[in-house]
Amino acid sequence: MVQATGGGLGTWKYPQAQPPPPPSPEDRRGERLLELHASFRELFTFFCTNATIHGAIRLVCSSGNRLKTASWGLLFVGALGALYWQFGLLFEQYWSYPVITTVSVHSERKLFPSVTLCDMNPHRPSPVHRHLQALDEFAQETLYALYTFNFSESQDVPGAADLGPEPAFQLDRRIHLQRLSRPGGQNKVGFRLCNSTGGDCFYRVYSSGVTAAREWYRFHYINILALLPPTHEDSHRSHGSHFVYSCRYDGRHCEAPHFQTFHHPTYGSCYTFNGAWAAQHPGITHGISLVLRTEQQDHLPLLSTENGIKVMIHSRDHTPFLEHRGFSIRPGTETTIGIREDEVHRLGSPYGHCSDGGEGVDVPLLYNASYTMQACLVSCFQQLMVETCSCGYYLYPLPVGTEYCSYTRHPAWGHCFYRLYRDLETHRLPCASRCPRPCRESSYKLSAGTSRWPSSKSADWTLAVLGKRGRPHTSASPRSSVAKMNILYQELNYRTVDETPVYSVPRLLSAMGSLWSLWFGSSVLSVLELLELLLDAAALALLLGCRRLRGTGGAQPGAARRASYPGPEATQLPSDCRPDVECPGARLASSPATLPGAPAGASAEESRL
């Protein structure tokens, strides 16, 4: 309130209210949605003052001492460099995807594995019986020329007497055994194979004459068997009907449905026992016990040089590859085989290369069984054999629409096969990379013990009882015609080998957090503060760059905005006032807190009631 008249008390009037001045740009900056600092120095000072990273505030509070500031700056940069160097080592190890193997022991009931038995007595198929006789005669001539050995002087003579009519199949007598001597070297034996033109030849050489004779005989034997139709049923049932004298499993008698039969060209009649029962206790009474016949009849002396039983223990629904994992049982013995099972669980991509049930494998399996690495390798090789040599190898399943190799139809298939097989042995074929290991696989560790069976005192009556139940033995040594085998679980404990990643995502984050806490003693939110600093610095650099491109200084826009808002000093005078004439309204406007009649220089506080 101001006094309207001077000298004494008078009437007080309220002065006319003036509108408040608009806020300046400096005052309005705190109200914006996005706040940017004016300079990089201001931005860095704000970050070091408010950041939760240890050591950052020392860069600001020691600004008066340049030596301390430089020292803390070097320490901060050095710690940051060491941190990211260790981060690089950590991520390098993580991207190599290492695994660790964990072994654990479990105890529970397990299904008894499958057991495959072969009598090692390859017989002569009747449709090619005469061809095999011709091969035996050719082998007799070859062995006599090399070693002056005559089959007629031995006990086991191949049946080469009456050949009858000339067979339609003719042996390739150009492929014969010969000695290969090198100057100053060991004498070797082999046979030569050439391509279709005869321009490319090589020798299949062996250091052992026995091995060379077997492989040479086997090569001709396969060519003869290839003449059989694919639907030919082997008569192994009649040959092996008395192979199993007795069989008991888990205290019960075996029955015919428990066995699956097939014929192997080299190992003869084979039987796979698939008794589906779970062993509840270890020991012989809860395993399988068999009495088997081991005498040979239609024996091919150059094809099979062993006498006994070929055995393989494998998982159910897996194809038995006897030539790779089979073992032999000696005649006249009782062999007890203890089983310990291991389960392997492998990690797939990116930690390893394995297949879960054949998924992701581009090789179609030729076996009607579960996926195994060996079945995949054989299928891959057979496909390459068909593509390269235009025919399939007889010992492996045949793809649809193809035929088996025989030099009557494919004269140079032997040259092609052995070249391809040599590449397989030296790992130059793509089959190893195309056939991964199974992600889940069971393996069996075996331990064996043997004893003479039957004993010398019980041999007569034991063989007599067995002879009444089956065909009497004709061997010179009675004990060599039979064998006994027991297969059992040594213990029901089994091991599992599991692969686990060294660095999973939680472990990787934990390791990164440990390193970050070691060097800076902060948390994840501190990393976000650093990220905010980088974003603010990028935005500030972009803004200053745009201003520089426009050609305007940093202070000019602020000055222009201040000039557009008139303050109290720039209040416009009324139209009836001049600069040299005193105007009450103008005085009030120019000094709203000064009362009329007050002394010069008196303030509003002194004139206030």
Coordinates of C-alpha atoms in Angstrom, one line a residue:
M1 CA 0.0 0.0 0.0
V2 CA 1.2 3.5 -0.8
Q3 CA 0.1 6.9 0.6
A4 CA -1.7 9.0 -2.0
T5 CA -1.1 12.5 -0.4
G6 CA 2.0 13.8 1.3
G7 CA 2.4 15.3 4.8
G8 CA 0.1 13.6 7.4
L9 CA -2.2 10.7 7.2
G10 CA -4.0 10.2 4.0
T11 CA -5.8 7.6 2.0
W12 CA -3.8 4.5 1.1
K13 CA -4.2 2.9 -2.3
Y14 CA -3.1 -0.4 -3.7
P15 CA -0.6 0.0 -6.6
Q16 CA -1.6 -1.6 -10.0
A17 CA -0.3 -5.2 -10.2
Q18 CA 2.3 -5.8 -12.9
P19 CA 2.6 -9.2 -14.7
P20 CA 5.6 -11.3 -13.7
P21 CA 8.4 -11.3 -16.1
P22 CA 8.7 -14.4 -18.3
P23 CA 11.4 -17.0 -17.2
S24 CA 14.8 -16.6 -18.7
P25 CA 16.3 -19.5 -20.7
E26 CA 18.6 -20.3 -17.7
D27 CA 15.6 -20.7 -15.4
R28 CA 13.6 -22.7 -17.9
R29 CA 16.4 -25.3 -18.5
G30 CA 15.5 -27.2 -15.3
E31 CA 12.0 -27.8 -16.6
R32 CA 12.9 -29.6 -19.8
L33 CA 12.2 -33.3 -20.4
L34 CA 15.7 -33.9 -21.7
E35 CA 18.6 -32.0 -20.1
L36 CA 22.0 -31.7 -21.7
H37 CA 25.1 -30.2 -20.2
A38 CA 26.7 -27.1 -21.6
S39 CA 30.2 -28.6 -22.0
F40 CA 32.1 -31.8 -21.8
R41 CA 33.8 -30.6 -18.6
E42 CA 30.4 -30.0 -16.9
L43 CA 29.3 -33.5 -18.1
F44 CA 32.4 -35.2 -16.8
T45 CA 32.3 -33.3 -13.5
F46 CA 28.7 -34.3 -13.0
F47 CA 29.5 -38.0 -13.7
C48 CA 32.5 -38.2 -11.4
T49 CA 30.6 -36.5 -8.6
N50 CA 27.5 -38.7 -8.7
A51 CA 28.8 -42.1 -10.1
T52 CA 28.9 -45.2 -7.9
I53 CA 32.1 -46.4 -9.4
H54 CA 35.0 -46.4 -6.9
G55 CA 37.7 -43.9 -7.6
A56 CA 35.7 -41.8 -10.0
I57 CA 35.1 -39.0 -7.4
R58 CA 38.8 -38.7 -6.8
L59 CA 39.2 -37.2 -10.3
V60 CA 37.0 -34.2 -9.1
C61 CA 37.9 -33.8 -5.5
S62 CA 41.6 -33.8 -6.3
S63 CA 41.3 -31.2 -9.0
G64 CA 43.3 -28.7 -7.0
N65 CA 46.2 -31.1 -7.0
R66 CA 47.2 -31.9 -10.5
L67 CA 49.6 -34.7 -9.5
K68 CA 46.8 -36.5 -7.6
T69 CA 44.4 -36.0 -10.5
A70 CA 46.8 -37.4 -13.0
S71 CA 47.7 -40.3 -10.7
W72 CA 44.0 -41.2 -10.2
G73 CA 43.3 -40.8 -13.8
L74 CA 46.1 -43.2 -14.7
L75 CA 44.8 -45.7 -12.1
F76 CA 41.3 -45.4 -13.4
V77 CA 42.3 -45.9 -17.0
G78 CA 44.6 -48.8 -16.1
A79 CA 41.9 -50.6 -14.1
L80 CA 39.5 -50.1 -17.0
G81 CA 42.0 -51.6 -19.5
A82 CA 42.8 -54.5 -17.2
L83 CA 39.1 -55.2 -16.8
Y84 CA 38.4 -55.4 -20.5
W85 CA 41.5 -57.4 -21.1
Q86 CA 40.2 -60.0 -18.7
F87 CA 36.8 -59.7 -20.3
G88 CA 38.4 -60.6 -23.6
L89 CA 40.1 -63.7 -22.2
L90 CA 36.8 -64.7 -20.6
F91 CA 34.8 -64.4 -23.8
E92 CA 37.5 -66.1 -25.8
Q93 CA 37.2 -69.1 -23.4
Y94 CA 33.4 -68.9 -23.5
W95 CA 33.2 -69.0 -27.3
S96 CA 35.4 -72.0 -27.4
Y97 CA 32.5 -73.8 -25.6
P98 CA 34.6 -76.0 -23.3
V99 CA 32.9 -78.9 -21.4
I100 CA 33.7 -80.7 -18.2
T101 CA 33.0 -84.4 -17.6
T102 CA 31.1 -85.4 -14.5
V103 CA 31.1 -89.1 -13.5
S104 CA 28.3 -90.3 -11.2
V105 CA 27.3 -93.8 -10.0
H106 CA 23.7 -95.0 -9.9
S107 CA 22.2 -98.3 -8.7
E108 CA 19.0 -99.5 -10.1
R109 CA 17.6 -102.4 -12.3
K110 CA 18.9 -102.5 -15.8
L111 CA 17.7 -104.4 -18.9
F112 CA 20.0 -107.2 -19.9
P113 CA 21.9 -106.3 -23.1
S114 CA 21.6 -108.3 -26.3
V115 CA 24.1 -111.1 -27.0
T116 CA 25.1 -112.1 -30.6
L117 CA 26.8 -115.5 -31.1
C118 CA 28.2 -116.9 -34.4
D119 CA 29.5 -120.4 -34.9
M120 CA 32.3 -119.3 -37.2
N121 CA 31.3 -121.9 -39.7
P122 CA 30.6 -120.2 -43.1
H123 CA 28.8 -122.7 -45.3
R124 CA 28.5 -123.1 -49.0
P125 CA 25.2 -121.9 -50.5
S126 CA 23.9 -124.6 -52.8
P127 CA 23.3 -122.3 -55.9
V128 CA 27.0 -121.5 -56.0
H129 CA 28.4 -124.7 -54.7
R130 CA 30.2 -125.6 -57.9
H131 CA 31.7 -122.1 -58.2
L132 CA 33.2 -122.4 -54.7
Q133 CA 34.7 -125.8 -55.7
A134 CA 36.4 -124.1 -58.6
L135 CA 37.7 -121.4 -56.3
D136 CA 39.1 -124.1 -53.9
E137 CA 40.9 -125.7 -56.8
F138 CA 42.4 -122.4 -57.9
A139 CA 43.5 -121.8 -54.3
Q140 CA 45.2 -125.2 -54.1
E141 CA 47.2 -124.4 -57.3
T142 CA 48.2 -121.0 -56.0
L143 CA 49.4 -122.2 -52.6
Y144 CA 51.3 -125.1 -54.1
A145 CA 53.1 -122.7 -56.5
L146 CA 54.0 -120.3 -53.7
Y147 CA 54.6 -122.7 -50.7
T148 CA 54.6 -126.2 -52.3
F149 CA 51.7 -127.1 -50.0
N150 CA 49.2 -129.7 -51.2
F151 CA 45.7 -129.8 -49.6
S152 CA 45.5 -133.6 -50.3
E153 CA 48.3 -134.1 -47.8
S154 CA 46.4 -132.3 -45.0
Q155 CA 43.4 -133.5 -42.9
D156 CA 41.0 -130.8 -44.2
V157 CA 40.6 -131.1 -48.0
P158 CA 38.2 -128.8 -49.9
G159 CA 35.7 -130.7 -52.0
A160 CA 37.1 -130.1 -55.5
A161 CA 36.6 -133.5 -57.0
D162 CA 33.7 -133.6 -59.4
L163 CA 33.1 -130.2 -60.9
G164 CA 30.4 -131.4 -63.3
P165 CA 29.4 -129.1 -66.1
E166 CA 31.5 -125.9 -66.6
P167 CA 29.9 -123.2 -64.4
A168 CA 28.6 -120.0 -66.0
F169 CA 30.8 -118.0 -63.7
Q170 CA 34.5 -117.9 -64.6
L171 CA 37.2 -117.0 -62.1
D172 CA 39.5 -114.1 -63.0
R173 CA 42.7 -115.9 -62.9
R174 CA 44.6 -112.7 -63.6
I175 CA 44.1 -111.9 -59.9
H176 CA 46.4 -114.4 -58.3
L177 CA 48.8 -114.4 -55.3
Q178 CA 52.4 -113.6 -56.0
R179 CA 55.6 -112.9 -54.1
L180 CA 56.8 -109.3 -54.1
S181 CA 60.4 -109.0 -53.1
R182 CA 62.3 -105.7 -52.7
P183 CA 66.0 -105.3 -52.7
G184 CA 67.2 -105.4 -49.1
G185 CA 63.6 -105.5 -47.8
Q186 CA 61.2 -108.1 -46.4
N187 CA 59.5 -110.4 -48.8
K188 CA 55.8 -109.7 -49.1
V189 CA 52.8 -111.3 -50.7
G190 CA 49.9 -109.7 -52.5
F191 CA 47.8 -109.5 -55.7
R192 CA 47.4 -106.9 -58.4
L193 CA 44.3 -105.0 -59.3
C194 CA 43.8 -102.8 -62.3
N195 CA 41.2 -100.4 -63.6
S196 CA 39.0 -101.1 -66.6
T197 CA 41.6 -99.9 -69.1
G198 CA 44.5 -101.6 -67.4
G199 CA 46.5 -98.4 -67.3
D200 CA 46.2 -97.9 -63.5
C201 CA 47.3 -100.8 -61.4
F202 CA 48.4 -101.3 -57.8
Y203 CA 49.3 -104.2 -55.6
R204 CA 47.4 -105.1 -52.5
V205 CA 50.4 -106.1 -50.4
Y206 CA 50.6 -107.9 -47.0
S207 CA 53.6 -108.8 -44.9
S208 CA 51.9 -112.0 -43.6
G209 CA 51.3 -114.7 -46.2
V210 CA 48.4 -116.1 -44.1
T211 CA 46.6 -112.7 -44.2
A212 CA 47.3 -112.3 -47.9
A213 CA 45.9 -115.7 -48.7
R214 CA 42.7 -115.0 -46.7
E215 CA 42.1 -111.6 -48.3
W216 CA 42.8 -113.0 -51.8
Y217 CA 40.4 -115.9 -51.2
R218 CA 37.8 -113.6 -49.7
F219 CA 37.9 -111.3 -52.7
H220 CA 37.0 -114.1 -55.1
Y221 CA 34.5 -115.5 -52.5
I222 CA 32.6 -112.2 -52.5
N223 CA 32.5 -112.2 -56.3
I224 CA 30.8 -115.6 -56.2
L225 CA 28.3 -114.7 -53.5
A226 CA 27.3 -111.7 -55.5
L227 CA 25.7 -114.0 -58.1
L228 CA 23.1 -115.0 -55.5
P229 CA 19.8 -113.1 -55.8
P230 CA 19.1 -110.4 -53.2
T231 CA 16.1 -112.3 -51.9
H232 CA 18.0 -115.6 -51.4
E233 CA 17.3 -117.2 -48.0
D234 CA 20.3 -118.8 -46.5
S235 CA 19.9 -122.2 -45.0
H236 CA 21.6 -121.3 -41.8
R237 CA 18.8 -122.7 -39.7
S238 CA 19.5 -126.2 -40.9
H239 CA 23.2 -125.7 -40.4
G240 CA 22.9 -124.2 -37.0
S241 CA 19.9 -126.0 -35.6
H242 CA 22.1 -127.8 -33.0
F243 CA 24.4 -124.8 -32.4
V244 CA 22.8 -124.1 -29.0
Y245 CA 22.6 -127.2 -26.9
S246 CA 21.1 -125.5 -23.8
C247 CA 20.2 -122.0 -22.7
R248 CA 18.9 -120.6 -19.4
Y249 CA 18.4 -117.0 -18.4
D250 CA 17.3 -115.6 -15.1
G251 CA 16.5 -119.1 -13.9
R252 CA 14.2 -119.8 -16.9
H253 CA 14.6 -121.8 -20.1
C254 CA 15.2 -119.9 -23.4
E255 CA 12.6 -120.2 -26.1
A256 CA 12.8 -119.7 -29.9
P257 CA 11.2 -116.3 -30.0
H258 CA 14.1 -115.0 -27.8
F259 CA 16.5 -115.5 -30.7
Q260 CA 16.9 -113.7 -34.0
T261 CA 18.9 -115.5 -36.7
F262 CA 20.9 -114.3 -39.6
H263 CA 23.9 -115.4 -41.7
H264 CA 27.2 -113.7 -41.9
P265 CA 29.4 -114.5 -44.9
T266 CA 32.5 -114.8 -42.8
Y267 CA 31.3 -115.9 -39.3
G268 CA 28.6 -118.3 -40.4
S269 CA 25.3 -118.8 -38.6
C270 CA 24.6 -116.1 -36.0
Y271 CA 22.0 -115.8 -33.2
T272 CA 21.1 -112.7 -31.3
F273 CA 19.5 -113.3 -27.9
N274 CA 17.0 -110.6 -26.9
G275 CA 15.5 -111.8 -23.6
A276 CA 13.6 -108.7 -22.4
W277 CA 14.1 -108.9 -18.6
A278 CA 15.6 -106.6 -16.0
A279 CA 18.4 -108.1 -13.8
Q280 CA 17.4 -107.6 -10.2
H281 CA 20.6 -109.1 -8.7
P282 CA 24.1 -109.7 -9.9
G283 CA 25.5 -113.2 -10.4
I284 CA 25.3 -116.2 -12.6
T285 CA 21.8 -117.2 -11.5
H286 CA 20.4 -113.9 -12.8
G287 CA 22.4 -113.9 -16.0
I288 CA 22.4 -116.1 -19.1
S289 CA 24.1 -119.5 -19.4
L290 CA 24.6 -121.3 -22.7
V291 CA 26.2 -124.6 -23.9
L292 CA 27.2 -124.3 -27.5
R293 CA 28.6 -126.5 -30.3
T294 CA 31.8 -125.5 -31.9
E295 CA 32.5 -128.2 -34.5
Q296 CA 32.7 -127.1 -38.1
Q297 CA 31.2 -128.9 -41.1
D298 CA 31.1 -127.1 -44.5
H299 CA 34.4 -125.5 -43.5
L300 CA 36.2 -123.1 -45.9
P301 CA 39.8 -123.3 -44.6
L302 CA 41.1 -120.2 -46.4
L303 CA 38.2 -118.1 -45.4
S304 CA 37.9 -118.8 -41.7
T305 CA 41.1 -119.8 -39.9
E306 CA 39.6 -119.7 -36.4
N307 CA 37.7 -122.4 -34.4
G308 CA 35.4 -121.3 -31.7
I309 CA 32.5 -118.8 -31.2
K310 CA 32.4 -115.2 -32.1
V311 CA 30.5 -113.2 -29.4
M312 CA 29.4 -109.5 -29.2
I313 CA 27.5 -107.9 -26.3
H314 CA 25.7 -104.8 -27.5
S315 CA 22.6 -102.6 -26.7
R316 CA 19.2 -103.6 -27.8
D317 CA 18.1 -102.6 -31.3
H318 CA 21.7 -102.0 -32.3
T319 CA 23.3 -103.7 -35.2
P320 CA 26.2 -106.0 -34.2
F321 CA 29.4 -105.4 -36.0
L322 CA 31.3 -108.5 -35.1
E323 CA 34.4 -107.7 -37.2
H324 CA 34.9 -104.5 -35.2
R325 CA 33.9 -105.3 -31.6
G326 CA 33.4 -109.1 -31.4
F327 CA 35.6 -111.4 -29.3
S328 CA 36.2 -115.1 -29.5
I329 CA 35.4 -118.0 -27.2
R330 CA 37.8 -120.9 -27.2
P331 CA 36.4 -124.5 -27.5
G332 CA 36.6 -126.8 -24.6
T333 CA 36.4 -124.0 -22.0
E334 CA 33.8 -122.4 -19.7
T335 CA 34.0 -118.7 -20.1
T336 CA 32.4 -116.3 -17.6
I337 CA 32.0 -112.8 -18.7
G338 CA 31.2 -110.0 -16.3
I339 CA 29.5 -106.8 -17.5
R340 CA 29.8 -103.3 -16.2
E341 CA 27.7 -100.7 -18.0
D342 CA 28.5 -97.1 -18.6
E343 CA 26.2 -94.5 -20.0
V344 CA 27.6 -91.5 -21.9
H345 CA 25.6 -88.3 -22.3
R346 CA 27.2 -85.8 -24.7
L347 CA 26.3 -82.2 -25.4
G348 CA 25.2 -81.2 -28.9
S349 CA 26.0 -78.1 -30.8
P350 CA 27.7 -75.7 -30.1
Y351 CA 29.6 -77.7 -27.4
G352 CA 30.2 -80.8 -29.5
H353 CA 29.2 -82.8 -32.6
C354 CA 26.7 -85.5 -31.7
S355 CA 23.3 -86.7 -33.0
D356 CA 20.3 -87.5 -31.0
G357 CA 18.8 -90.6 -32.6
G358 CA 20.2 -89.7 -36.1
E359 CA 18.7 -86.2 -36.2
G360 CA 20.7 -83.8 -38.4
V361 CA 22.6 -86.7 -40.2
D362 CA 22.4 -86.5 -44.0
V363 CA 23.4 -90.2 -44.4
P364 CA 20.4 -92.5 -44.7
L365 CA 21.0 -95.6 -42.7
L366 CA 20.9 -98.9 -44.5
Y367 CA 20.2 -100.9 -41.3
N368 CA 16.8 -101.2 -39.8
A369 CA 18.0 -100.4 -36.3
S370 CA 18.8 -97.6 -34.0
Y371 CA 21.5 -95.0 -34.9
T372 CA 25.1 -95.9 -34.2
M373 CA 28.2 -94.3 -35.5
Q374 CA 29.4 -97.5 -37.0
A375 CA 26.1 -98.1 -38.9
C376 CA 26.4 -94.6 -40.3
L377 CA 30.0 -95.1 -41.4
V378 CA 29.1 -98.3 -43.2
S379 CA 26.1 -96.7 -44.9
C380 CA 28.1 -93.7 -45.9
F381 CA 30.8 -95.9 -47.4
Q382 CA 28.3 -98.1 -49.3
Q383 CA 26.7 -95.0 -50.8
L384 CA 30.2 -93.7 -51.9
M385 CA 30.9 -97.2 -53.3
V386 CA 27.7 -97.1 -55.4
E387 CA 28.4 -93.6 -56.6
T388 CA 32.1 -94.2 -57.4
C389 CA 32.1 -97.9 -58.5
S390 CA 28.5 -98.3 -59.8
C391 CA 27.9 -101.3 -57.5
G392 CA 27.7 -102.2 -53.8
Y393 CA 30.0 -104.2 -51.6
Y394 CA 28.5 -107.6 -50.7
L395 CA 29.2 -107.5 -47.0
Y396 CA 27.1 -104.4 -46.5
P397 CA 23.4 -103.8 -47.1
L398 CA 22.5 -102.8 -50.6
P399 CA 20.7 -99.5 -51.4
V400 CA 17.5 -99.7 -53.4
G401 CA 17.9 -99.9 -57.1
T402 CA 21.5 -101.1 -57.1
E403 CA 23.4 -104.4 -57.4
Y404 CA 26.3 -106.1 -55.7
C405 CA 29.8 -106.0 -57.2
S406 CA 31.1 -108.9 -59.2
Y407 CA 33.9 -108.9 -61.8
T408 CA 31.6 -110.7 -64.2
R409 CA 29.5 -107.5 -64.4
H410 CA 32.0 -104.9 -63.2
P411 CA 35.5 -106.0 -64.1
A412 CA 37.4 -103.2 -62.3
W413 CA 35.3 -103.0 -59.1
G414 CA 38.2 -104.4 -57.0
H415 CA 40.5 -101.6 -58.1
C416 CA 37.8 -99.0 -57.2
F417 CA 36.9 -100.7 -53.9
Y418 CA 40.4 -100.9 -52.5
R419 CA 41.2 -97.4 -53.5
L420 CA 38.1 -96.1 -51.8
Y421 CA 38.7 -98.3 -48.7
R422 CA 42.3 -97.0 -48.4
D423 CA 40.9 -93.4 -48.4
L424 CA 38.5 -94.5 -45.6
E425 CA 41.3 -95.9 -43.5
T426 CA 43.4 -92.7 -43.9
H427 CA 40.3 -90.5 -43.0
R428 CA 40.3 -88.8 -46.4
L429 CA 36.6 -89.6 -47.0
P430 CA 33.9 -87.3 -45.6
C431 CA 32.2 -90.1 -43.7
A432 CA 33.9 -89.3 -40.4
S433 CA 32.6 -85.7 -40.5
R434 CA 29.1 -86.8 -41.7
C435 CA 28.6 -89.4 -39.0
P436 CA 28.7 -87.9 -35.5
R437 CA 28.6 -89.9 -32.3
P438 CA 25.3 -90.5 -30.5
C439 CA 24.4 -88.0 -27.8
R440 CA 23.3 -90.8 -25.6
E441 CA 25.2 -94.1 -25.8
S442 CA 25.7 -97.2 -23.6
S443 CA 29.0 -99.1 -23.5
Y444 CA 29.9 -102.3 -21.8
K445 CA 33.1 -103.0 -20.0
L446 CA 33.8 -106.7 -20.0
S447 CA 36.0 -108.9 -17.8
A448 CA 36.4 -112.6 -18.5
G449 CA 37.6 -115.7 -16.8
T450 CA 38.1 -119.2 -18.3
S451 CA 38.5 -122.8 -17.2
R452 CA 38.6 -126.2 -18.9
W453 CA 35.2 -127.6 -19.6
P454 CA 34.3 -130.4 -19.4
S455 CA 37.0 -131.7 -17.2
S456 CA 39.0 -134.8 -18.1
K457 CA 37.0 -137.0 -15.7
S458 CA 33.5 -135.7 -16.7
A459 CA 34.1 -135.3 -20.4
D460 CA 32.8 -138.8 -21.4
W461 CA 29.4 -138.6 -19.7
T462 CA 29.0 -134.9 -20.5
L463 CA 29.6 -135.3 -24.2
A464 CA 27.5 -138.5 -24.3
V465 CA 24.5 -136.6 -22.8
L466 CA 25.0 -133.7 -25.3
G467 CA 25.4 -136.2 -28.1
K468 CA 22.0 -137.7 -27.4
R469 CA 20.3 -134.3 -27.5
G470 CA 22.1 -133.2 -30.7
R471 CA 24.3 -134.5 -33.5
P472 CA 27.2 -136.6 -32.2
H473 CA 30.5 -135.0 -32.4
T474 CA 32.9 -136.0 -35.1
S475 CA 36.0 -134.1 -34.0
A476 CA 39.2 -135.9 -33.1
S477 CA 39.3 -134.1 -29.8
P478 CA 35.9 -134.5 -28.1
R479 CA 36.4 -131.4 -25.9
S480 CA 37.0 -129.1 -28.9
S481 CA 33.4 -129.7 -30.1
V482 CA 31.6 -127.9 -27.2
A483 CA 32.0 -124.7 -25.1
K484 CA 30.1 -123.1 -22.2
M485 CA 29.5 -119.4 -21.7
N486 CA 28.1 -117.5 -18.8
I487 CA 27.2 -113.8 -19.1
L488 CA 26.2 -111.8 -16.0
Y489 CA 26.2 -108.4 -14.4
Q490 CA 29.1 -108.1 -11.9
E491 CA 27.1 -105.4 -10.1
L492 CA 24.0 -103.4 -10.7
N493 CA 25.9 -100.1 -10.1
Y494 CA 26.5 -98.3 -13.4
R495 CA 28.3 -95.1 -14.2
T496 CA 27.0 -92.1 -16.1
V497 CA 29.4 -89.8 -17.8
D498 CA 27.7 -86.4 -18.4
E499 CA 29.2 -83.5 -20.3
T500 CA 28.3 -80.1 -18.8
P501 CA 29.4 -76.7 -20.2
V502 CA 32.1 -74.9 -18.3
Y503 CA 30.5 -71.5 -18.9
S504 CA 26.7 -71.4 -19.0
V505 CA 25.1 -67.9 -19.3
P506 CA 24.6 -67.6 -15.5
R507 CA 28.2 -68.6 -14.9
L508 CA 29.4 -66.2 -17.5
L509 CA 27.5 -63.3 -15.9
S510 CA 28.8 -64.3 -12.5
A511 CA 32.4 -64.3 -13.7
M512 CA 31.9 -60.9 -15.3
G513 CA 30.4 -59.5 -12.1
S514 CA 33.4 -60.9 -10.1
L515 CA 35.9 -59.2 -12.4
W516 CA 33.9 -55.9 -12.4
S517 CA 33.7 -55.9 -8.6
L518 CA 37.4 -56.7 -8.3
W519 CA 38.5 -53.7 -10.4
F520 CA 35.8 -51.1 -9.6
G521 CA 33.7 -52.5 -6.7
S522 CA 30.4 -51.7 -8.3
S523 CA 27.3 -53.4 -9.7
V524 CA 25.3 -53.6 -12.9
L525 CA 23.7 -50.2 -12.3
S526 CA 27.2 -48.8 -12.5
V527 CA 27.5 -50.2 -15.9
L528 CA 24.3 -48.4 -16.8
E529 CA 25.8 -45.2 -15.5
L530 CA 28.7 -45.6 -17.9
L531 CA 26.3 -46.3 -20.7
E532 CA 24.4 -43.1 -19.8
L533 CA 27.7 -41.1 -19.9
L534 CA 28.5 -42.4 -23.4
L535 CA 25.0 -41.5 -24.6
D536 CA 25.1 -38.0 -23.1
A537 CA 28.6 -37.4 -24.6
A538 CA 27.4 -38.6 -28.0
A539 CA 24.3 -36.4 -27.8
L540 CA 26.4 -33.4 -26.7
A541 CA 28.9 -33.9 -29.4
L542 CA 26.1 -34.1 -32.0
L543 CA 24.5 -30.9 -30.7
L544 CA 27.7 -28.9 -30.7
G545 CA 28.5 -30.2 -34.2
C546 CA 25.1 -29.0 -35.5
R547 CA 25.6 -25.6 -34.0
R548 CA 29.0 -25.3 -35.5
L549 CA 27.7 -26.3 -38.9
R550 CA 25.0 -23.6 -38.6
G551 CA 27.6 -21.0 -37.9
T552 CA 26.1 -19.8 -34.6
G553 CA 28.0 -19.6 -31.4
G554 CA 27.0 -21.1 -28.1
A555 CA 26.1 -17.8 -26.5
Q556 CA 24.2 -16.1 -29.3
P557 CA 21.0 -18.0 -29.1
G558 CA 20.7 -17.3 -25.3
A559 CA 21.3 -13.5 -25.9
A560 CA 18.6 -13.4 -28.6
R561 CA 16.1 -15.1 -26.3
R562 CA 16.9 -12.7 -23.4
A563 CA 16.3 -9.7 -25.7
S564 CA 12.9 -10.9 -26.7
Y565 CA 11.7 -10.9 -23.0
P566 CA 11.7 -7.2 -21.7
G567 CA 12.5 -6.9 -18.0
P568 CA 11.6 -4.2 -15.6
E569 CA 14.4 -1.9 -16.8
A570 CA 13.0 -2.0 -20.4
T571 CA 9.3 -1.3 -19.4
Q572 CA 7.7 0.8 -22.2
L573 CA 6.7 4.3 -21.1
P574 CA 3.1 5.6 -21.4
S575 CA 2.2 7.7 -24.4
D576 CA 1.7 10.9 -22.3
C577 CA 5.1 10.7 -20.7
R578 CA 8.4 12.0 -22.1
P579 CA 11.8 11.3 -20.9
D580 CA 12.3 14.8 -19.4
V581 CA 8.9 14.9 -17.6
E582 CA 8.2 13.0 -14.4
C583 CA 5.2 10.7 -14.7
P584 CA 3.6 9.0 -11.7
G585 CA 2.8 5.8 -13.6
A586 CA 6.2 5.6 -15.0
R587 CA 7.8 6.2 -11.6
L588 CA 5.7 3.5 -10.1
A589 CA 6.5 1.2 -12.9
S590 CA 10.2 2.0 -12.7
S591 CA 10.3 1.7 -8.9
P592 CA 7.3 -0.2 -7.7
A593 CA 8.6 -0.6 -4.1
T594 CA 9.2 3.2 -3.6
L595 CA 6.5 5.3 -1.9
P596 CA 5.6 8.8 -3.1
G597 CA 6.9 11.4 -0.7
A598 CA 9.4 9.1 0.8
P599 CA 13.0 10.3 1.0
A600 CA 15.3 9.7 -1.8
G601 CA 16.8 6.3 -1.5
A602 CA 14.2 5.0 0.9
S603 CA 13.2 1.4 0.4
A604 CA 9.9 -0.2 0.5
E605 CA 10.5 -1.6 3.9
E606 CA 10.9 1.9 5.3
S607 CA 7.6 3.1 3.8
R608 CA 5.5 0.0 4.6
L609 CA 2.9 0.3 7.3

